[in-house]
Amino acid sequence: MEEVNIPFFHVDIASEVLSRLSVKDLSSSKCVSKGWNSFISSPSFLRILSKRVEREGPSGLFFQMFKDNVDCVSRPITYIPIHKNRSFIQNNILNFLPEEVVIMSSCNGLLCCRSCIHPIDDYYRRVRNREAKELVIYICNPMTKEWIALKPEGCVVGDSIGLAFYPFGYSLNTRPIFKLVSIQQSKVDPHLYSFAMYSSQTGSWTTSKEVCHCRYQIYKNNKVFVGKMFNWLTQNHHILSFDVERELSKVIKLPGEASSSLILGCSEGYLHYVCVHGEDFSVWMLKDYSSSEWVLKYQVTLVDICQESYTDLTHCNVKRRLLLAFHEDLLFMPMDRCLFSYNFRSRKLQQLCYISMLQDLILSNPTVIPYSISLTAAGVFKEDQSDENKSSEDPRDVSSLKISKRKRTC
Amino acid sequence: MSNTSENPNPSSSSAKITLKTSDNELFEVEEAVAMKFCTVKQYFEDEKDNDVAARGSSTVIPLPNVHSAVLARLISYCKKLPQSNAVADNHEEEETKKKERKQYGTPGDLVDLISAANYLDFKEGLEFFNQALADHIQNKSVEYVRKFFGIKGDFEPHEEEKYREEYAWAFEGVDED
């Protein structure tokens, strides 16, 4: 094996030290030498890094106003980075994409968006004299500004799309791959849902044979991907889960009493469900999909949450507490004109930023997507392309992959 | 702290353990300090089991992988260890910790300290010195990192240029020095 030019005696020590650096530092450090490059790019190091990044919680939150079956063309996407000391609101972070998009989901550093397919109203369509727009799905890396566009072919793809990105491959294949799953309600029977899937490995879309019978309407913008399961929140205190590996779906009842303040999230590889009743916060974990067994992981009151922080927020009595996102035991919620995160593990409440400007957005039940910057997500499309060019005999695959080199706007 | 249960009475902390470094120097350290090094602790307990340690303080524990200069620094760090190991959660605390970490000098020193802490299985020290070394290269230019570690860039100029162009965002806004 080639000697790795790392100035540490032990590979473990090099991993320990370098995994503390930011993704940006690591990206530039690849340039230090060939040894550093191969070390930082090695799957064993990237795995250690992923674990550390995962435990630290999300790097930021994407926000967008949501209204079912209507895509406002001018619906801005807001990004709030989460720093230890300061957070500020960023707009236009997805400006590198060729059109206005609706944010869908995120996984391991990649973000999935789609084009606006529901025109605002009939008036808009008449005036512009155009048909409902064609669906284009964008998978992008907001950090490196790399992206690809996918146009579904040969099957019906719905307007709620989940992304699963496996940076270290899938089963026997160790190349990074991603999968998409969309859910669509049957036009004939509104209680039936079907699924369309895409895999970057095959480069093609397929309609799953699985059909889910679910009496409850799904919330298209309240979904979370955990392991191999896509989960959509539904009305009447249930979730609809789809196993992307086995192509099986299931409707699972949520634990406890129904609440109007609730959120789904992922933590330590398990599906979590957070709900609030009055001043009581409960965090449930789905221990086992097959038996639908939930366990109560944390239960705290608002007084407990505020206890260790400088601000007393118990006076902010609200009829319905808004929960924005839950990720790796961190709960994000607005209180008293600020965005707060509460860490159930360390019991720390942290004020992130003022959101007075975003108050309307926050109150509108927006789509909120936790995003984690990841080194494994850099350059994945590039590899895809060279791979496709080499191995693919179907020219359609290549034409459907549009690769954009990142352009810098200073 | 892990050793308090073994050593509840402060007056008994005067028990000493002798450590012998690679350059044959002898260090007489308090038991409480020595027990921070899991390797030493393990050795000590094994000896106890074998009844060899009946002679108490006269036991000499050899550390063939640790130089006396490094051990002296580790021991002095150990003595300064704060009682609570809480993670800094506000800006000021974090800054103080950063300053503290900066005192541990050159990369060569830090690598020696990390290797020794690794060998001794000294968890708090490892955490501290790993972070200290990471602090040194955080948000620094490639040139700085090369100089810091004494590494020669072995990429062809055109290869490096291409990479820098492609990942321009990663090279912006680094600290000067």
Coordinates of C-alpha atoms in Angstrom, one line a residue:
Chain A
M1 CA 0.0 0.0 0.0
E2 CA 1.1 3.5 -0.7
E3 CA 2.5 5.3 2.3
V4 CA 0.2 7.9 3.6
N5 CA 2.0 11.1 4.3
I6 CA 0.1 12.0 7.5
P7 CA 2.2 13.5 10.3
F8 CA 0.7 11.3 13.0
F9 CA 2.0 8.0 14.1
H10 CA -1.4 6.4 14.3
V11 CA -4.2 6.4 11.8
D12 CA -6.7 6.6 14.7
I13 CA -5.0 9.8 15.9
A14 CA -5.2 11.4 12.4
S15 CA -8.9 10.5 12.2
E16 CA -9.5 11.9 15.7
V17 CA -7.8 15.2 14.9
L18 CA -9.0 15.8 11.4
S19 CA -12.6 14.8 12.0
R20 CA -12.8 17.9 14.3
L21 CA -12.3 20.2 11.3
S22 CA -15.1 21.7 9.3
V23 CA -16.2 20.4 5.9
K24 CA -14.7 23.6 4.4
D25 CA -11.3 23.0 6.1
L26 CA -11.2 19.4 5.0
S27 CA -12.1 20.3 1.4
S28 CA -9.1 22.7 1.2
S29 CA -6.9 20.3 3.2
K30 CA -7.2 17.7 0.4
C31 CA -4.8 20.0 -1.5
V32 CA -2.0 19.7 1.1
S33 CA -0.6 16.6 -0.4
K34 CA -1.5 13.4 -2.1
G35 CA -1.3 11.6 1.2
W36 CA -3.7 14.0 2.9
N37 CA -6.1 13.8 -0.1
S38 CA -6.3 10.0 -0.1
F39 CA -6.7 10.0 3.7
I40 CA -9.5 12.6 3.8
S41 CA -11.2 10.9 0.8
S42 CA -10.9 7.4 2.3
P43 CA -14.3 5.8 3.2
S44 CA -13.0 4.8 6.7
F45 CA -12.3 8.5 7.5
L46 CA -15.5 9.7 5.9
R47 CA -17.5 7.2 8.1
I48 CA -15.9 8.6 11.3
L49 CA -16.5 12.1 10.1
S50 CA -20.2 11.3 9.2
K51 CA -20.8 9.9 12.7
R52 CA -19.3 13.0 14.3
V53 CA -21.3 15.4 12.1
E54 CA -24.5 13.4 12.7
R55 CA -24.1 13.7 16.5
E56 CA -23.6 17.5 16.3
G57 CA -27.1 18.0 14.9
P58 CA -28.1 19.9 11.7
S59 CA -26.0 22.7 10.2
G60 CA -29.1 24.7 9.4
L61 CA -32.8 24.7 8.6
F62 CA -34.4 25.4 5.3
F63 CA -37.8 27.1 5.4
Q64 CA -40.5 27.6 2.8
M65 CA -44.1 28.5 2.9
F66 CA -46.3 25.6 2.2
K67 CA -49.8 25.3 0.7
D68 CA -51.1 22.0 -0.6
N69 CA -51.7 21.9 -4.3
V70 CA -50.5 25.4 -4.9
D71 CA -47.0 26.4 -5.8
C72 CA -46.5 30.1 -5.5
V73 CA -43.8 31.0 -8.0
S74 CA -42.4 33.7 -5.8
R75 CA -42.2 31.7 -2.6
P76 CA -38.8 32.4 -1.2
I77 CA -36.6 29.8 0.5
T78 CA -35.0 30.9 3.7
Y79 CA -32.0 29.2 5.3
I80 CA -31.0 29.7 8.9
P81 CA -27.5 28.3 9.7
I82 CA -27.1 27.0 13.2
H83 CA -23.9 28.1 14.8
K84 CA -22.8 27.8 18.3
N85 CA -22.6 31.6 18.8
R86 CA -24.6 33.3 16.1
S87 CA -27.2 32.5 13.6
F88 CA -28.5 34.8 10.8
I89 CA -31.1 34.4 8.2
Q90 CA -30.0 33.8 4.6
N91 CA -32.1 34.1 1.5
N92 CA -31.3 33.2 -2.0
I93 CA -29.1 30.3 -1.0
L94 CA -30.5 28.1 -3.8
N95 CA -30.1 30.8 -6.5
F96 CA -27.7 28.6 -8.4
L97 CA -30.6 26.5 -9.5
P98 CA -32.1 27.4 -13.0
E99 CA -35.6 28.0 -11.7
E100 CA -37.7 28.7 -8.6
V101 CA -38.2 25.5 -6.7
V102 CA -40.2 23.9 -3.9
I103 CA -38.0 22.2 -1.3
M104 CA -38.7 18.5 -0.7
S105 CA -36.3 16.8 1.6
S106 CA -32.6 16.4 2.6
C107 CA -30.3 13.5 3.3
N108 CA -26.6 13.4 4.2
G109 CA -25.7 16.8 2.7
L110 CA -27.9 16.7 -0.4
L111 CA -31.2 18.6 -0.9
C112 CA -34.0 17.5 -3.1
C113 CA -36.3 20.2 -4.7
R114 CA -38.8 20.1 -7.5
S115 CA -40.0 22.6 -10.0
C116 CA -43.3 24.5 -9.4
I117 CA -45.9 22.3 -11.0
H118 CA -49.1 23.7 -9.6
P119 CA -49.7 27.2 -11.1
I120 CA -51.0 29.7 -8.7
D121 CA -54.5 29.7 -10.1
D122 CA -56.4 29.4 -13.3
Y123 CA -56.0 33.1 -14.0
Y124 CA -52.3 32.7 -14.0
R125 CA -52.5 29.9 -16.4
R126 CA -54.8 31.8 -18.8
V127 CA -52.8 34.9 -18.7
R128 CA -49.5 33.1 -19.3
N129 CA -51.3 30.8 -21.7
R130 CA -49.5 27.7 -20.5
E131 CA -50.2 24.2 -19.4
A132 CA -49.4 22.9 -15.9
K133 CA -45.7 22.8 -15.9
E134 CA -43.6 19.7 -16.4
L135 CA -42.1 18.2 -13.3
V136 CA -38.3 18.6 -12.9
I137 CA -36.6 17.2 -9.8
Y138 CA -33.3 18.8 -8.7
I139 CA -30.8 17.1 -6.4
C140 CA -28.3 19.7 -5.2
N141 CA -25.5 20.3 -2.8
P142 CA -26.2 23.8 -1.4
M143 CA -22.6 24.0 -0.1
T144 CA -20.7 23.3 -3.3
K145 CA -23.6 24.4 -5.5
E146 CA -23.5 21.3 -7.6
W147 CA -26.8 20.0 -8.9
I148 CA -28.5 17.6 -11.3
A149 CA -31.9 17.7 -12.8
L150 CA -34.1 14.6 -13.3
K151 CA -37.1 14.5 -15.5
P152 CA -39.4 11.5 -14.6
E153 CA -39.9 9.3 -17.5
G154 CA -42.3 6.4 -18.0
C155 CA -44.2 6.7 -14.7
V156 CA -46.4 9.1 -12.8
V157 CA -44.5 10.9 -10.1
G158 CA -46.3 12.8 -7.3
D159 CA -45.5 16.2 -5.9
S160 CA -44.2 15.0 -2.5
I161 CA -40.8 13.5 -3.0
G162 CA -38.4 12.0 -0.4
L163 CA -34.6 11.6 -0.9
A164 CA -32.4 8.9 0.4
F165 CA -28.6 9.3 -0.1
Y166 CA -26.2 6.5 0.7
P167 CA -22.7 8.1 0.5
F168 CA -21.1 4.7 1.1
G169 CA -23.2 2.8 -1.3
Y170 CA -25.9 0.3 -0.8
S171 CA -25.6 -3.5 -0.1
L172 CA -22.7 -4.8 -2.2
N173 CA -22.2 -1.6 -4.2
T174 CA -19.9 0.8 -2.4
R175 CA -20.3 3.8 -4.8
P176 CA -22.5 6.6 -3.5
I177 CA -26.0 6.3 -4.7
F178 CA -29.3 8.0 -4.0
K179 CA -32.9 7.0 -4.3
L180 CA -36.1 9.0 -4.6
V181 CA -39.6 8.0 -3.6
S182 CA -42.7 9.9 -4.4
I183 CA -46.2 9.3 -3.1
Q184 CA -49.3 9.9 -5.0
Q185 CA -53.0 9.7 -4.1
S186 CA -55.2 7.8 -6.5
K187 CA -57.6 10.0 -8.4
V188 CA -60.2 7.2 -8.4
D189 CA -60.0 6.3 -4.7
P190 CA -58.6 8.9 -2.4
H191 CA -57.8 6.3 0.2
L192 CA -55.2 4.6 -2.1
Y193 CA -51.7 5.8 -2.3
S194 CA -49.0 4.5 -4.8
F195 CA -45.3 5.1 -4.9
A196 CA -42.8 5.9 -7.7
M197 CA -39.1 5.3 -7.2
Y198 CA -35.9 6.4 -8.8
S199 CA -32.4 4.9 -8.2
S200 CA -29.2 6.6 -9.4
Q201 CA -27.8 3.1 -9.8
T202 CA -30.2 2.2 -12.6
G203 CA -30.9 5.8 -13.6
S204 CA -34.6 5.0 -14.2
W205 CA -38.0 5.5 -12.6
T206 CA -40.3 2.7 -11.7
T207 CA -43.8 2.5 -10.2
S208 CA -43.9 0.3 -7.2
K209 CA -46.4 -2.6 -7.2
E210 CA -47.2 -1.6 -3.6
V211 CA -50.4 0.3 -3.0
C212 CA -51.2 1.6 0.4
H213 CA -54.7 1.8 1.7
C214 CA -54.8 4.7 4.1
R215 CA -58.1 6.3 5.2
Y216 CA -56.3 9.5 6.3
Q217 CA -55.0 12.3 4.2
I218 CA -51.2 12.6 4.3
Y219 CA -49.4 15.9 5.1
K220 CA -47.2 16.2 2.1
N221 CA -44.6 18.5 3.8
N222 CA -44.3 16.6 7.1
K223 CA -42.2 13.6 6.2
V224 CA -38.9 12.1 7.3
F225 CA -36.5 9.5 6.0
V226 CA -35.1 7.0 8.5
G227 CA -32.8 4.2 7.6
K228 CA -34.7 2.7 4.7
M229 CA -38.2 4.0 5.6
F230 CA -39.9 7.1 4.2
N231 CA -42.6 8.3 6.7
W232 CA -45.4 10.8 6.0
L233 CA -47.5 12.2 8.8
T234 CA -51.2 11.7 8.2
Q235 CA -54.3 13.1 9.7
N236 CA -56.0 11.3 12.6
H237 CA -52.8 10.6 14.6
H238 CA -51.1 8.1 12.2
I239 CA -48.1 7.9 9.9
L240 CA -47.7 6.2 6.5
S241 CA -44.4 4.4 6.1
F242 CA -42.8 3.0 2.9
D243 CA -39.9 0.6 3.0
V244 CA -37.7 1.6 0.0
E245 CA -35.8 -1.8 0.1
R246 CA -38.7 -4.2 0.2
E247 CA -41.3 -1.9 -1.3
L248 CA -43.8 -2.4 1.4
S249 CA -46.0 0.2 3.1
K250 CA -47.6 0.4 6.4
V251 CA -49.9 2.7 8.4
I252 CA -48.8 3.1 12.0
K253 CA -50.7 4.7 14.8
L254 CA -48.9 7.4 16.7
P255 CA -48.6 6.8 20.5
G256 CA -50.3 8.8 23.2
E257 CA -53.1 11.2 22.9
A258 CA -53.6 13.1 19.7
S259 CA -52.1 16.6 19.6
S260 CA -52.1 19.5 17.2
S261 CA -48.5 20.4 18.1
L262 CA -46.5 17.5 16.7
I263 CA -43.5 16.8 14.5
L264 CA -41.7 13.8 13.1
G265 CA -37.9 13.6 13.1
C266 CA -34.9 11.2 13.0
S267 CA -32.5 10.6 15.8
E268 CA -29.8 8.0 16.2
G269 CA -31.3 6.1 13.3
Y270 CA -34.8 5.8 14.7
L271 CA -38.0 7.6 13.8
H272 CA -39.1 10.0 16.5
Y273 CA -42.3 11.7 17.2
V274 CA -42.6 14.8 19.4
C275 CA -45.9 16.2 20.7
V276 CA -47.0 18.8 23.1
H277 CA -50.0 18.8 25.4
G278 CA -50.3 22.0 27.2
E279 CA -46.9 22.5 28.8
D280 CA -45.8 18.9 28.5
F281 CA -43.4 17.8 25.8
S282 CA -43.1 14.1 25.0
V283 CA -40.6 12.5 22.7
W284 CA -41.5 9.0 21.4
M285 CA -39.2 6.7 19.5
L286 CA -40.4 4.0 17.1
K287 CA -38.4 1.1 18.4
D288 CA -39.5 -1.5 15.9
Y289 CA -41.4 -1.0 12.6
S290 CA -42.7 -4.6 12.4
S291 CA -44.4 -4.5 15.7
S292 CA -45.1 -0.7 15.6
E293 CA -43.7 -0.5 19.1
W294 CA -43.2 3.1 20.4
V295 CA -41.2 3.9 23.6
L296 CA -41.4 7.2 25.5
K297 CA -37.9 8.5 25.4
Y298 CA -38.2 11.9 27.0
Q299 CA -40.9 13.7 28.9
V300 CA -40.3 17.3 30.1
T301 CA -42.4 20.4 30.9
L302 CA -41.8 23.9 29.6
V303 CA -40.5 24.8 33.1
D304 CA -37.9 22.0 32.9
I305 CA -36.9 23.3 29.5
C306 CA -36.5 26.9 30.7
Q307 CA -34.8 26.0 33.9
E308 CA -31.2 26.1 32.7
S309 CA -31.5 29.0 30.3
Y310 CA -31.2 32.6 31.2
T311 CA -34.6 33.5 29.8
D312 CA -37.8 32.6 31.4
L313 CA -40.3 31.8 28.7
T314 CA -42.9 30.2 30.7
H315 CA -45.0 33.4 30.4
C316 CA -45.3 32.8 26.6
N317 CA -48.5 31.0 26.9
V318 CA -49.8 30.0 23.5
K319 CA -52.8 28.1 22.5
R320 CA -50.9 25.9 20.2
R321 CA -47.1 25.5 20.4
L322 CA -45.4 25.4 17.0
L323 CA -42.8 22.7 16.5
L324 CA -40.6 23.4 13.5
A325 CA -38.2 20.4 13.3
F326 CA -36.7 17.6 15.4
H327 CA -33.3 16.1 14.5
E328 CA -30.8 14.2 16.6
D329 CA -32.6 15.0 19.9
L330 CA -32.7 18.7 19.1
L331 CA -36.1 20.3 18.9
F332 CA -36.5 23.6 17.0
M333 CA -39.4 25.9 18.0
P334 CA -40.2 29.6 18.0
M335 CA -40.8 31.3 21.3
D336 CA -41.2 34.9 22.0
R337 CA -40.1 36.1 18.6
C338 CA -36.9 34.0 18.7
L339 CA -36.0 30.7 17.2
F340 CA -34.9 28.2 20.0
S341 CA -33.3 24.8 20.0
Y342 CA -33.7 22.5 22.9
N343 CA -31.3 19.6 23.3
F344 CA -33.1 16.8 25.1
R345 CA -29.8 14.9 25.6
S346 CA -27.9 17.7 27.3
R347 CA -31.1 19.6 28.5
K348 CA -29.8 22.8 27.1
L349 CA -32.0 25.5 25.6
Q350 CA -30.3 27.7 23.1
Q351 CA -31.6 30.9 21.5
L352 CA -30.6 30.9 17.8
C353 CA -31.9 34.1 16.2
Y354 CA -34.7 36.6 16.1
I355 CA -37.3 35.7 13.7
S356 CA -39.6 38.7 13.8
M357 CA -39.1 39.1 10.1
L358 CA -40.1 35.5 9.5
Q359 CA -43.1 35.5 11.9
D360 CA -45.6 35.2 9.1
L361 CA -43.7 32.4 7.5
I362 CA -43.3 30.5 10.8
L363 CA -47.0 30.9 11.5
S364 CA -48.0 29.5 8.2
N365 CA -47.0 25.9 8.9
P366 CA -44.0 26.1 6.6
T367 CA -42.0 23.2 5.2
V368 CA -38.9 23.0 7.5
I369 CA -36.0 20.8 6.5
P370 CA -33.0 20.2 8.7
Y371 CA -29.9 20.2 6.6
S372 CA -26.4 18.8 7.5
I373 CA -23.4 19.8 5.6
S374 CA -21.4 16.7 4.6
L375 CA -18.1 16.0 2.9
T376 CA -19.5 12.8 1.4
A377 CA -22.0 14.9 -0.6
A378 CA -19.3 16.8 -2.5
G379 CA -18.6 15.8 -6.1
V380 CA -21.0 12.9 -6.1
F381 CA -22.7 14.0 -9.3
K382 CA -19.4 14.2 -11.1
E383 CA -18.6 10.7 -10.3
D384 CA -22.0 9.7 -11.4
Q385 CA -21.5 11.3 -14.8
S386 CA -18.1 9.6 -15.5
D387 CA -19.6 6.4 -14.4
E388 CA -22.6 6.7 -16.7
N389 CA -20.5 7.7 -19.6
K390 CA -18.3 4.7 -19.2
S391 CA -20.8 2.0 -18.4
S392 CA -24.2 3.1 -19.6
E393 CA -25.4 1.9 -23.0
D394 CA -28.7 3.8 -22.7
P395 CA -28.1 7.3 -24.0
R396 CA -31.2 8.5 -22.2
D397 CA -29.5 8.2 -18.8
V398 CA -26.8 10.6 -19.8
S399 CA -29.1 13.1 -21.4
S400 CA -31.2 13.2 -18.3
L401 CA -28.3 14.1 -16.1
K402 CA -27.4 17.7 -16.4
I403 CA -24.3 18.5 -14.7
S404 CA -23.6 22.1 -13.7
K405 CA -20.2 23.3 -12.6
R406 CA -20.5 25.5 -9.7
K407 CA -20.4 29.2 -10.5
R408 CA -19.3 31.6 -7.9
T409 CA -21.1 34.7 -7.1
C410 CA -19.1 36.9 -4.8
Chain B
M1 CA -14.1 11.5 38.3
S2 CA -13.4 7.8 37.9
N3 CA -10.9 7.5 40.7
T4 CA -12.8 9.2 43.5
S5 CA -14.5 5.9 44.6
E6 CA -11.1 4.3 45.1
N7 CA -9.7 7.3 46.8
P8 CA -12.4 8.9 48.9
N9 CA -10.1 10.2 51.6
P10 CA -7.9 13.1 50.5
S11 CA -5.2 12.4 53.0
S12 CA -4.6 9.0 51.4
S13 CA -3.9 10.7 48.0
S14 CA -0.4 11.0 49.3
A15 CA 0.1 7.4 48.1
K16 CA 2.7 7.6 45.4
I17 CA 3.3 5.5 42.3
T18 CA 6.6 5.5 40.5
L19 CA 6.6 5.6 36.7
K20 CA 9.7 4.9 34.6
T21 CA 10.0 6.5 31.2
S22 CA 11.7 5.4 28.0
D23 CA 14.9 7.4 29.0
N24 CA 15.0 5.7 32.4
E25 CA 13.8 8.6 34.4
L26 CA 11.7 7.9 37.5
F27 CA 8.6 9.9 38.2
E28 CA 7.0 9.7 41.6
V29 CA 3.4 10.8 41.1
E30 CA 0.3 10.8 43.3
E31 CA -1.9 7.8 42.9
A32 CA -4.9 10.1 41.9
V33 CA -2.9 11.5 39.0
A34 CA -1.5 8.2 37.9
M35 CA -4.9 6.5 37.9
K36 CA -6.0 9.0 35.1
F37 CA -3.8 6.9 32.8
C38 CA -5.9 3.8 32.2
T39 CA -2.8 1.9 31.0
V40 CA -1.1 2.6 34.3
K41 CA -4.2 1.8 36.3
Q42 CA -4.6 -1.5 34.5
Y43 CA -1.0 -2.4 35.2
F44 CA -1.3 -1.3 38.8
E45 CA -4.5 -3.4 39.3
D46 CA -2.9 -6.5 37.7
E47 CA 0.1 -6.1 40.0
K48 CA -2.2 -5.9 42.9
D49 CA -3.9 -9.1 41.9
N50 CA -0.6 -10.8 41.7
D51 CA 0.1 -9.6 45.2
V52 CA 3.4 -8.1 44.0
A53 CA 2.2 -4.6 44.9
A54 CA 2.1 -5.5 48.6
R55 CA 5.2 -3.4 48.9
G56 CA 3.0 -0.4 47.8
S57 CA 4.9 2.7 46.8
S58 CA 8.0 0.8 45.8
T59 CA 6.3 -0.5 42.7
V60 CA 7.8 0.9 39.5
I61 CA 5.7 0.9 36.4
P62 CA 7.7 1.0 33.2
L63 CA 6.4 3.2 30.3
P64 CA 8.8 2.3 27.5
N65 CA 6.9 4.4 24.9
V66 CA 6.9 7.7 26.8
H67 CA 9.7 10.1 27.0
S68 CA 10.3 12.0 30.3
A69 CA 9.8 15.4 28.8
V70 CA 6.3 14.3 27.5
L71 CA 5.3 12.6 30.7
A72 CA 6.2 15.7 32.7
R73 CA 3.9 17.8 30.6
L74 CA 1.1 15.3 30.8
I75 CA 1.4 15.1 34.5
S76 CA 1.3 18.9 34.8
Y77 CA -1.8 19.0 32.6
C78 CA -3.4 16.3 34.7
K79 CA -2.9 18.3 37.9
K80 CA -4.7 21.3 36.3
L81 CA -7.6 19.3 35.1
P82 CA -10.9 21.0 36.0
Q83 CA -13.2 19.1 38.2
S84 CA -16.2 19.3 35.9
N85 CA -15.7 18.1 32.3
A86 CA -18.7 20.0 31.0
V87 CA -18.7 21.1 27.4
A88 CA -18.3 24.8 27.0
D89 CA -21.7 26.1 26.0
N90 CA -21.2 29.8 25.6
H91 CA -18.9 31.9 23.6
E92 CA -16.7 33.2 26.4
E93 CA -16.1 29.8 27.9
E94 CA -15.2 28.4 24.5
E95 CA -12.7 31.2 23.9
T96 CA -11.0 30.7 27.2
K97 CA -10.7 27.0 26.5
K98 CA -9.3 27.8 23.1
K99 CA -6.6 30.1 24.6
E100 CA -5.8 27.4 27.1
R101 CA -5.3 24.9 24.3
K102 CA -3.1 27.3 22.4
Q103 CA -0.4 27.1 25.1
Y104 CA 0.6 23.7 24.1
G105 CA 3.1 24.8 21.4
T106 CA 4.3 23.3 18.3
P107 CA 2.7 20.5 16.3
G108 CA 5.6 18.2 17.1
D109 CA 5.0 18.7 20.8
L110 CA 1.3 18.1 20.4
V111 CA 1.8 15.0 18.3
D112 CA 4.1 13.6 21.0
L113 CA 1.6 14.5 23.7
I114 CA -1.3 12.8 21.7
S115 CA 0.8 9.7 21.0
A116 CA 1.7 9.4 24.7
A117 CA -1.9 10.1 25.8
N118 CA -3.0 7.5 23.4
Y119 CA -0.5 5.0 24.7
L120 CA -1.5 5.8 28.3
D121 CA -5.2 5.7 27.4
F122 CA -5.6 9.1 29.1
K123 CA -9.1 10.1 27.8
E124 CA -9.3 13.7 29.0
G125 CA -5.8 14.4 27.7
L126 CA -6.5 12.9 24.3
E127 CA -9.7 14.9 23.9
F128 CA -7.8 18.1 24.9
F129 CA -4.7 17.7 22.8
N130 CA -6.6 16.4 19.7
Q131 CA -8.7 19.5 19.8
A132 CA -5.6 21.7 20.4
L133 CA -4.1 20.3 17.3
A134 CA -7.3 20.7 15.3
D135 CA -7.5 24.3 16.5
H136 CA -4.1 25.0 15.0
I137 CA -5.3 24.0 11.5
Q138 CA -8.8 25.3 11.7
N139 CA -9.6 27.9 9.0
K140 CA -6.0 28.1 7.8
S141 CA -4.6 28.2 4.3
V142 CA -3.1 25.1 2.7
E143 CA 0.3 26.8 2.7
Y144 CA 0.0 27.3 6.5
V145 CA -1.0 23.7 7.1
R146 CA 2.0 22.5 5.0
K147 CA 4.4 24.7 6.8
F148 CA 2.9 23.8 10.2
F149 CA 3.4 20.1 9.6
G150 CA 6.5 20.4 7.4
I151 CA 4.8 18.8 4.4
K152 CA 5.8 19.3 0.8
G153 CA 2.9 19.6 -1.6
D154 CA 3.3 16.8 -4.1
F155 CA 0.5 17.6 -6.5
E156 CA 1.4 18.8 -10.0
P157 CA 0.9 22.5 -10.3
H158 CA -1.9 22.1 -12.9
E159 CA -3.6 19.4 -10.8
E160 CA -3.6 21.7 -7.8
E161 CA -4.8 24.6 -9.8
K162 CA -7.7 22.6 -11.2
Y163 CA -8.8 21.5 -7.7
R164 CA -8.6 25.0 -6.3
E165 CA -10.7 26.3 -9.1
E166 CA -13.3 23.5 -8.7
Y167 CA -13.5 23.9 -4.9
A168 CA -13.0 27.7 -4.8
W169 CA -15.5 28.1 -1.9
A170 CA -13.3 26.0 0.4
F171 CA -10.3 28.3 -0.1
E172 CA -12.1 31.6 0.7
G173 CA -12.0 33.5 3.9
V174 CA -9.2 31.7 5.6
D175 CA -7.3 33.3 8.5
E176 CA -4.1 35.1 7.8
D177 CA -0.9 33.9 9.4

